Short mmCIF file of C-alpha atoms in Angstrom, two decimals:
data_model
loop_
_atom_site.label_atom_id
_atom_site.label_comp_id
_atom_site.label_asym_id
_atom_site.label_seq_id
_atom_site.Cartn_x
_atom_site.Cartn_y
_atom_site.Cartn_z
CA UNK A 1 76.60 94.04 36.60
CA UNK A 2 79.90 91.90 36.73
CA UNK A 3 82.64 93.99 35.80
CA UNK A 4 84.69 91.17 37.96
CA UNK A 5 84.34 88.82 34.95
CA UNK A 6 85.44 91.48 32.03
CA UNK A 7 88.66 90.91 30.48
CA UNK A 8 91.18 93.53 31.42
CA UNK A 9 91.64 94.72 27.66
CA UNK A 10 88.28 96.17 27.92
CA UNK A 11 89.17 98.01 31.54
CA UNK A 12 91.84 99.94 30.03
CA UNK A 13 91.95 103.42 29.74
CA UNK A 14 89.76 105.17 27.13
CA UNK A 15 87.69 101.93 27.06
CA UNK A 16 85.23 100.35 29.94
CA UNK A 17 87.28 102.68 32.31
CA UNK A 18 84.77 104.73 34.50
CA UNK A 19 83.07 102.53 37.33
CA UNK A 20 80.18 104.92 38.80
CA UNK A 21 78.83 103.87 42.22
CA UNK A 22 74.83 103.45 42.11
CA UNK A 23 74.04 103.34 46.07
CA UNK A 24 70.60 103.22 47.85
CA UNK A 25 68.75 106.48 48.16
CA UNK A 26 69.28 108.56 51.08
CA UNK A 27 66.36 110.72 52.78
CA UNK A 28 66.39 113.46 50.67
CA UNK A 29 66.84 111.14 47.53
CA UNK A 30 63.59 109.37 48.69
CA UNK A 31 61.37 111.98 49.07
CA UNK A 32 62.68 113.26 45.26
CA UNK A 33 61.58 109.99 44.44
CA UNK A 34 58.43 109.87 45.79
CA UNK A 35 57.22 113.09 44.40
CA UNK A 36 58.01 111.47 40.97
CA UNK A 37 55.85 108.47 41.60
CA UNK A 38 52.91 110.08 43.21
CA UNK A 39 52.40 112.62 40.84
CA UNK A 40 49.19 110.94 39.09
CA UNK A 41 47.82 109.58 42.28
CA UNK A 42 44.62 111.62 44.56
CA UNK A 43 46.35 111.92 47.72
CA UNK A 44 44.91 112.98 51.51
CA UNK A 45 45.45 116.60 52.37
CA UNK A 46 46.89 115.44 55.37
CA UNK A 47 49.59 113.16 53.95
CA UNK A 48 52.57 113.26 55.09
CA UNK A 49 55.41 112.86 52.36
CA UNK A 50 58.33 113.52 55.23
CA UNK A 51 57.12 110.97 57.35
CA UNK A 52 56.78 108.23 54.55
CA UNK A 53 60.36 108.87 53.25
CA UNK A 54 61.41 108.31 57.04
CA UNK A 55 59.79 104.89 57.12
CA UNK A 56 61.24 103.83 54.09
CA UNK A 57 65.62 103.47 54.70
CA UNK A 58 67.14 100.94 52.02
CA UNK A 59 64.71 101.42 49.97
CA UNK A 60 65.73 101.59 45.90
CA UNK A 61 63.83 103.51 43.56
CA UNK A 62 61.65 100.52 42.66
CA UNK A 63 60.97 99.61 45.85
CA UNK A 64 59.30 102.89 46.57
CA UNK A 65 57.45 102.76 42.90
CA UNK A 66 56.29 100.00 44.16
CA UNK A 67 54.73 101.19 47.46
CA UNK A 68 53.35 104.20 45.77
CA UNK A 69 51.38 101.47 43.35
CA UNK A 70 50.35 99.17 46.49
CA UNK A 71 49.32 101.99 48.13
CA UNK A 72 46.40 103.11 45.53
CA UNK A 73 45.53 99.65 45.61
CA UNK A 74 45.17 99.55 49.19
CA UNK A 75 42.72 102.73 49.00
CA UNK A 76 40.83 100.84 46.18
CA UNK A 77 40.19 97.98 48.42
CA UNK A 78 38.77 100.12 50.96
CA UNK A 79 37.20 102.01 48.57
CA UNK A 80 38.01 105.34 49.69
CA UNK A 81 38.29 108.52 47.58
CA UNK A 82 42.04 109.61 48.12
CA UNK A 83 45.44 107.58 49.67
CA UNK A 84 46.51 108.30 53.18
CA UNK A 85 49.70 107.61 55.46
CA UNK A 86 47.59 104.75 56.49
CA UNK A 87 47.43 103.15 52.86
CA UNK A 88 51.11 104.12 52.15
CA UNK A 89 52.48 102.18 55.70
CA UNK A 90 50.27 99.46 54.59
CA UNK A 91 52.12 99.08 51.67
CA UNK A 92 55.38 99.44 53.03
CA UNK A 93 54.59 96.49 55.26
CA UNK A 94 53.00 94.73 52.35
CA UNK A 95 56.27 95.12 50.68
CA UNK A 96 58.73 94.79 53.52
CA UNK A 97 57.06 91.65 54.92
CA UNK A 98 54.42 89.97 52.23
CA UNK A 99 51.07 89.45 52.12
CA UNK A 100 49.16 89.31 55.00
CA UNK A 101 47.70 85.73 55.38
CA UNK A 102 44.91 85.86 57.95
CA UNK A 103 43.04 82.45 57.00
CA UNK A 104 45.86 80.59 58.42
CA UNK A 105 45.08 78.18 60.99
CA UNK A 106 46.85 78.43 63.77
CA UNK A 107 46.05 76.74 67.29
CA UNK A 108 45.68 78.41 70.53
CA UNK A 109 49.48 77.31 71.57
CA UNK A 110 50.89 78.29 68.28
CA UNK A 111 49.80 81.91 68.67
CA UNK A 112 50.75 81.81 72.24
CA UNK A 113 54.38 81.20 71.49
CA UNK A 114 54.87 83.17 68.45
CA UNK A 115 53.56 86.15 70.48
CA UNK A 116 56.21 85.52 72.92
CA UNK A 117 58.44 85.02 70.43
CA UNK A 118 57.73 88.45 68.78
CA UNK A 119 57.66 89.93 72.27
CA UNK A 120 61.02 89.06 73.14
CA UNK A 121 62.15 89.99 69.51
CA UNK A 122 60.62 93.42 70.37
CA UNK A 123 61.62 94.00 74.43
CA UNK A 124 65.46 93.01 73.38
CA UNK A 125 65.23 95.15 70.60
CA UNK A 126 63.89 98.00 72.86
CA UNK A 127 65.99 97.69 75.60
CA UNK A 128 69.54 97.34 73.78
CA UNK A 129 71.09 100.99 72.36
CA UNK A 130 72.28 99.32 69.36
CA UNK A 131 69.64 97.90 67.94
CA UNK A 132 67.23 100.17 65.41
CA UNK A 133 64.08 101.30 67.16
CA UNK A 134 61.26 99.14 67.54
CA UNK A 135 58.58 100.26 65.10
CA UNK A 136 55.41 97.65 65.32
CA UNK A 137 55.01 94.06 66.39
CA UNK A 138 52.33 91.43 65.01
CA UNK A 139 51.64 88.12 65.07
CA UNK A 140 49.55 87.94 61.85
CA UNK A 141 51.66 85.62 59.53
CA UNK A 142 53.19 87.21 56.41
CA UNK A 143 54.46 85.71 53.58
CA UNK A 144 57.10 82.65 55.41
CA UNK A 145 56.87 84.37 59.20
CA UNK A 146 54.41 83.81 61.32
CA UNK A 147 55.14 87.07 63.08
CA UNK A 148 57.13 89.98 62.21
CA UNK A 149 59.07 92.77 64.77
CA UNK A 150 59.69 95.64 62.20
CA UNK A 151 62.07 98.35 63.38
CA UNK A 152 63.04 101.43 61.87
CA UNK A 153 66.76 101.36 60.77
CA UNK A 154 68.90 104.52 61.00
CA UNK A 155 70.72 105.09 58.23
CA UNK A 156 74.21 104.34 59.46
CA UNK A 157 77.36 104.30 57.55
CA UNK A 158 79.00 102.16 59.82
CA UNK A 159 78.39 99.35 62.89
CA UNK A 160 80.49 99.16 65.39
CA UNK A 161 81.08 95.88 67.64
CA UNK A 162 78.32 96.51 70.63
CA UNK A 163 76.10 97.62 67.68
CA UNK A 164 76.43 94.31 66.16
CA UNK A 165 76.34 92.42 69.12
CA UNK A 166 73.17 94.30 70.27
CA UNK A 167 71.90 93.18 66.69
CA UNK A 168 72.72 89.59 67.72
CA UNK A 169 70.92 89.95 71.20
CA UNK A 170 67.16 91.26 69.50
CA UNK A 171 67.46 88.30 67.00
CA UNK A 172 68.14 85.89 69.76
CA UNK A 173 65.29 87.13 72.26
CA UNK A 174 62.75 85.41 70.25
CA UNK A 175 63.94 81.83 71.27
CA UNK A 176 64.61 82.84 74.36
CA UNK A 177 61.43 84.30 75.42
CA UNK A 178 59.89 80.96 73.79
CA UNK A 179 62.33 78.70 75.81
CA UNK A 180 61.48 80.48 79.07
CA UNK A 181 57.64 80.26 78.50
CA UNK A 182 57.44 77.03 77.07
CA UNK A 183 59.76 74.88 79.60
CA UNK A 184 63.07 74.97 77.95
CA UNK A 185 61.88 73.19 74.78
CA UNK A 186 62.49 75.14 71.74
CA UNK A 187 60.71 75.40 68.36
CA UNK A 188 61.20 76.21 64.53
CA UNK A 189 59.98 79.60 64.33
CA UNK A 190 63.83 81.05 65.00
CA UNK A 191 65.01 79.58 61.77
CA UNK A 192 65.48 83.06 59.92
CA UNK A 193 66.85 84.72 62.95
CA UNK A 194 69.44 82.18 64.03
CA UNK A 195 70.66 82.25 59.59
CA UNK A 196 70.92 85.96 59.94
CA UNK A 197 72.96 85.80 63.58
CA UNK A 198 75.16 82.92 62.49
CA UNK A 199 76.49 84.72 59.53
CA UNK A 200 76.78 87.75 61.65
CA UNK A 201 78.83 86.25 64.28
CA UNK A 202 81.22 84.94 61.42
CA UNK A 203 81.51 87.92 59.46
CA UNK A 204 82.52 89.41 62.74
CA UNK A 205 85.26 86.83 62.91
CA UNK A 206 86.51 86.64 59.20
CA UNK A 207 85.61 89.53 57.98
CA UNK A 208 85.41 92.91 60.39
CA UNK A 209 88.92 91.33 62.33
CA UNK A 210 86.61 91.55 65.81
CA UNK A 211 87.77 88.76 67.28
CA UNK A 212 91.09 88.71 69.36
CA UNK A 213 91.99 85.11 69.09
CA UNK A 214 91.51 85.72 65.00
CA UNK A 215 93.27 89.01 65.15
CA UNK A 216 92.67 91.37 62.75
CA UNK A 217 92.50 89.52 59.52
CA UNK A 218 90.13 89.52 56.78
CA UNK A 219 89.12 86.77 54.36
CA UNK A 220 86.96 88.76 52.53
CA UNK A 221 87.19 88.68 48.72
CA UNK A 222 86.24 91.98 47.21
CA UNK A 223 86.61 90.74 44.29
CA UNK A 224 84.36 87.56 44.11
CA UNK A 225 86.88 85.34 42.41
CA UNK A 226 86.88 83.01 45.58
CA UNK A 227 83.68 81.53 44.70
CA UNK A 228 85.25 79.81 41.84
CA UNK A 229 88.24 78.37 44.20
CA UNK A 230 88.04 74.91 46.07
CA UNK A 231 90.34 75.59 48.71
CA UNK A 232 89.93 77.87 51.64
CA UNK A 233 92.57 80.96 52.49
CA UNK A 234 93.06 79.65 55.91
CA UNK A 235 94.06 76.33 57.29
CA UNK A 236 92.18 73.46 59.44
CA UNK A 237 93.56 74.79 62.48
CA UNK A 238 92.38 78.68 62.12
CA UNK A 239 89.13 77.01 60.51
CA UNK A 240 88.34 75.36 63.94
CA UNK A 241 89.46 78.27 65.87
CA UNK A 242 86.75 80.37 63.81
CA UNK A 243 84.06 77.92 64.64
CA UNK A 244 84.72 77.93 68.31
CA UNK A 245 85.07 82.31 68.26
CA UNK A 246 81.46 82.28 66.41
CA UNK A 247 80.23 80.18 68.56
CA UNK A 248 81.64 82.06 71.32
CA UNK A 249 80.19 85.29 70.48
CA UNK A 250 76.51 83.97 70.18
CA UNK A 251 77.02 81.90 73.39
CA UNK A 252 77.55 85.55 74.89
CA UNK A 253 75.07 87.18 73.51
CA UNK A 254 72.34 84.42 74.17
CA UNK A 255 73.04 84.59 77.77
CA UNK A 256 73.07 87.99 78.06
CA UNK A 257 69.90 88.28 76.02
CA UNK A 258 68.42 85.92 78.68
CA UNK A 259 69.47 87.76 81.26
CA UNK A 260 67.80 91.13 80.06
CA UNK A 261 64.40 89.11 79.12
CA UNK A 262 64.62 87.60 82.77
CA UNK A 263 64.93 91.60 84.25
CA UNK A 264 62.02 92.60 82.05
CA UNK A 265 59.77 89.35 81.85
CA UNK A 266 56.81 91.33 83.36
CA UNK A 267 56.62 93.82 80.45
CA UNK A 268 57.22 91.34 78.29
CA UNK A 269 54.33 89.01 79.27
CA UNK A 270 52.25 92.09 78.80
CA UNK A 271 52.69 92.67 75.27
CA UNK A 272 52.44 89.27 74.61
CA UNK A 273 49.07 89.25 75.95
CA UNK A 274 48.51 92.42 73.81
CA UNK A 275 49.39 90.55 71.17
#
């Protein structure tokens, strides 16, 4: 699991010499996968194993031995006779997103903004071309969320820049559809989404060379020996100039994410009320 730590007398030749790439299965991997794991389960005659495998992208081989088990278990709960889609997307939200927990007490103003939250999560998300279709929207709280926008994420090889910055945008529309609805005053529910964005916006910068000011430079350690060093490759000055390009980018992308919820507001209060 480390081979960064081995000593280089064992990496030499005719020793610990072969490294062999394990990656995440692709679509046709998956569905070998899931024939394995649903070979002692009663399954529908109408399921649909080409369908599952779709809904499934960066999944490992666990993770789908795992759905496969949480979906009998959801069929047992409902006591039916065989396992359907219906059971196996279940599951895959079960284990994308955690256990549903429907006793929790929320007030009427609470569910109010997390739907608009969710819905402007889900119109940004719709609306951009980069972003991975929008694939269900809920406001019943799961595991830390209180709401969860799943999409369903092609299985690129690479991002480019608008793809990334389109990323930024969906993650953003939640606050910004609260903001707008609630008076300006923002909440705690964009916690997770401004972590993921942040770190986006400064890999951009330090790592993908996407930033002009920057250049193209990478501090990237491939190796992961710079977790063990004090000091940081750059200096104060090119630290500071980092801060204000990440802060930059999501200054962009907020505004224009505003600026698209604006254009679309009346769709947007819709499925809120939906929700």
């Amino acid at each position: 699991n480390r081979a960064d730590i081995l000593d280089k007398a064992l990496m030499r030749a005719g020793r610990f010499d072969r490294q062999i790439n394990v990656t995440l299965p692709d679509l046709n991997e998956r569905k070998e996968i899931f024939q394995v794991h649903i070979k002692g389960l009663r399954l529908s005659e109408k399921f649909d194993l080409e369908g599952i495998a779709k809904h499934t992208p960066g999944f490992s081989g666990a993770d789908i031995a795992n759905v496969c088990n949480e979906a009998a278990l959801t069929a047992a709960r409902k006591g039916k006779q065989d396992i359907d889609n219906q059971d196996f997307m279940d599951a895959v939200d079960r284990v994308v997103g955690g256990i549903e927990r429907k006793k929790t007490i929320m007030s009427p103003d609470e569910k109010r903004l997390t739907a608009y939250h969710e819905a402007g999560h889900a119109v940004a998300g719709w609306l951009l071309p980069g972003c991975d279709p929008v694939l269900k929207v809920s406001i019943i709280p799961r595991g830390q969320a209180l709401g969860l926008t799943w999409s369903l994420p092609d299985e690129k090889v690479m991002m480019s820049k608008t793809d990334l910055l389109d990323e930024m945008c969906a993650l953003v529309g939640g606050r910004v559809a609260e903001e707008i609805v609630n008076n300006g005053v923002p909440c705690t529910g964009a916690l997770n989404d401004f972590e993921r964005m942040t770190k986006m916006a400064y890999a951009m910068v330090t790592y993908y060379g996407m930033s002009d000011k920057v250049g193209n430079l990478s501090f990237y350690d491939s190796t992961g020996a710079s977790g063990y060093e004090l000091t940081k490759p750059y200096s104060e000055k090119t630290a500071e100039l980092i801060d204000s390009e990440a802060r930059a980018i999501i200054d962009e992308v907020t505004a224009r994410c505003r600026r698209i919820l604006t254009d679309n507001w009346s769709g947007l209060e819709q499925l809120a009320q939906l929700l």
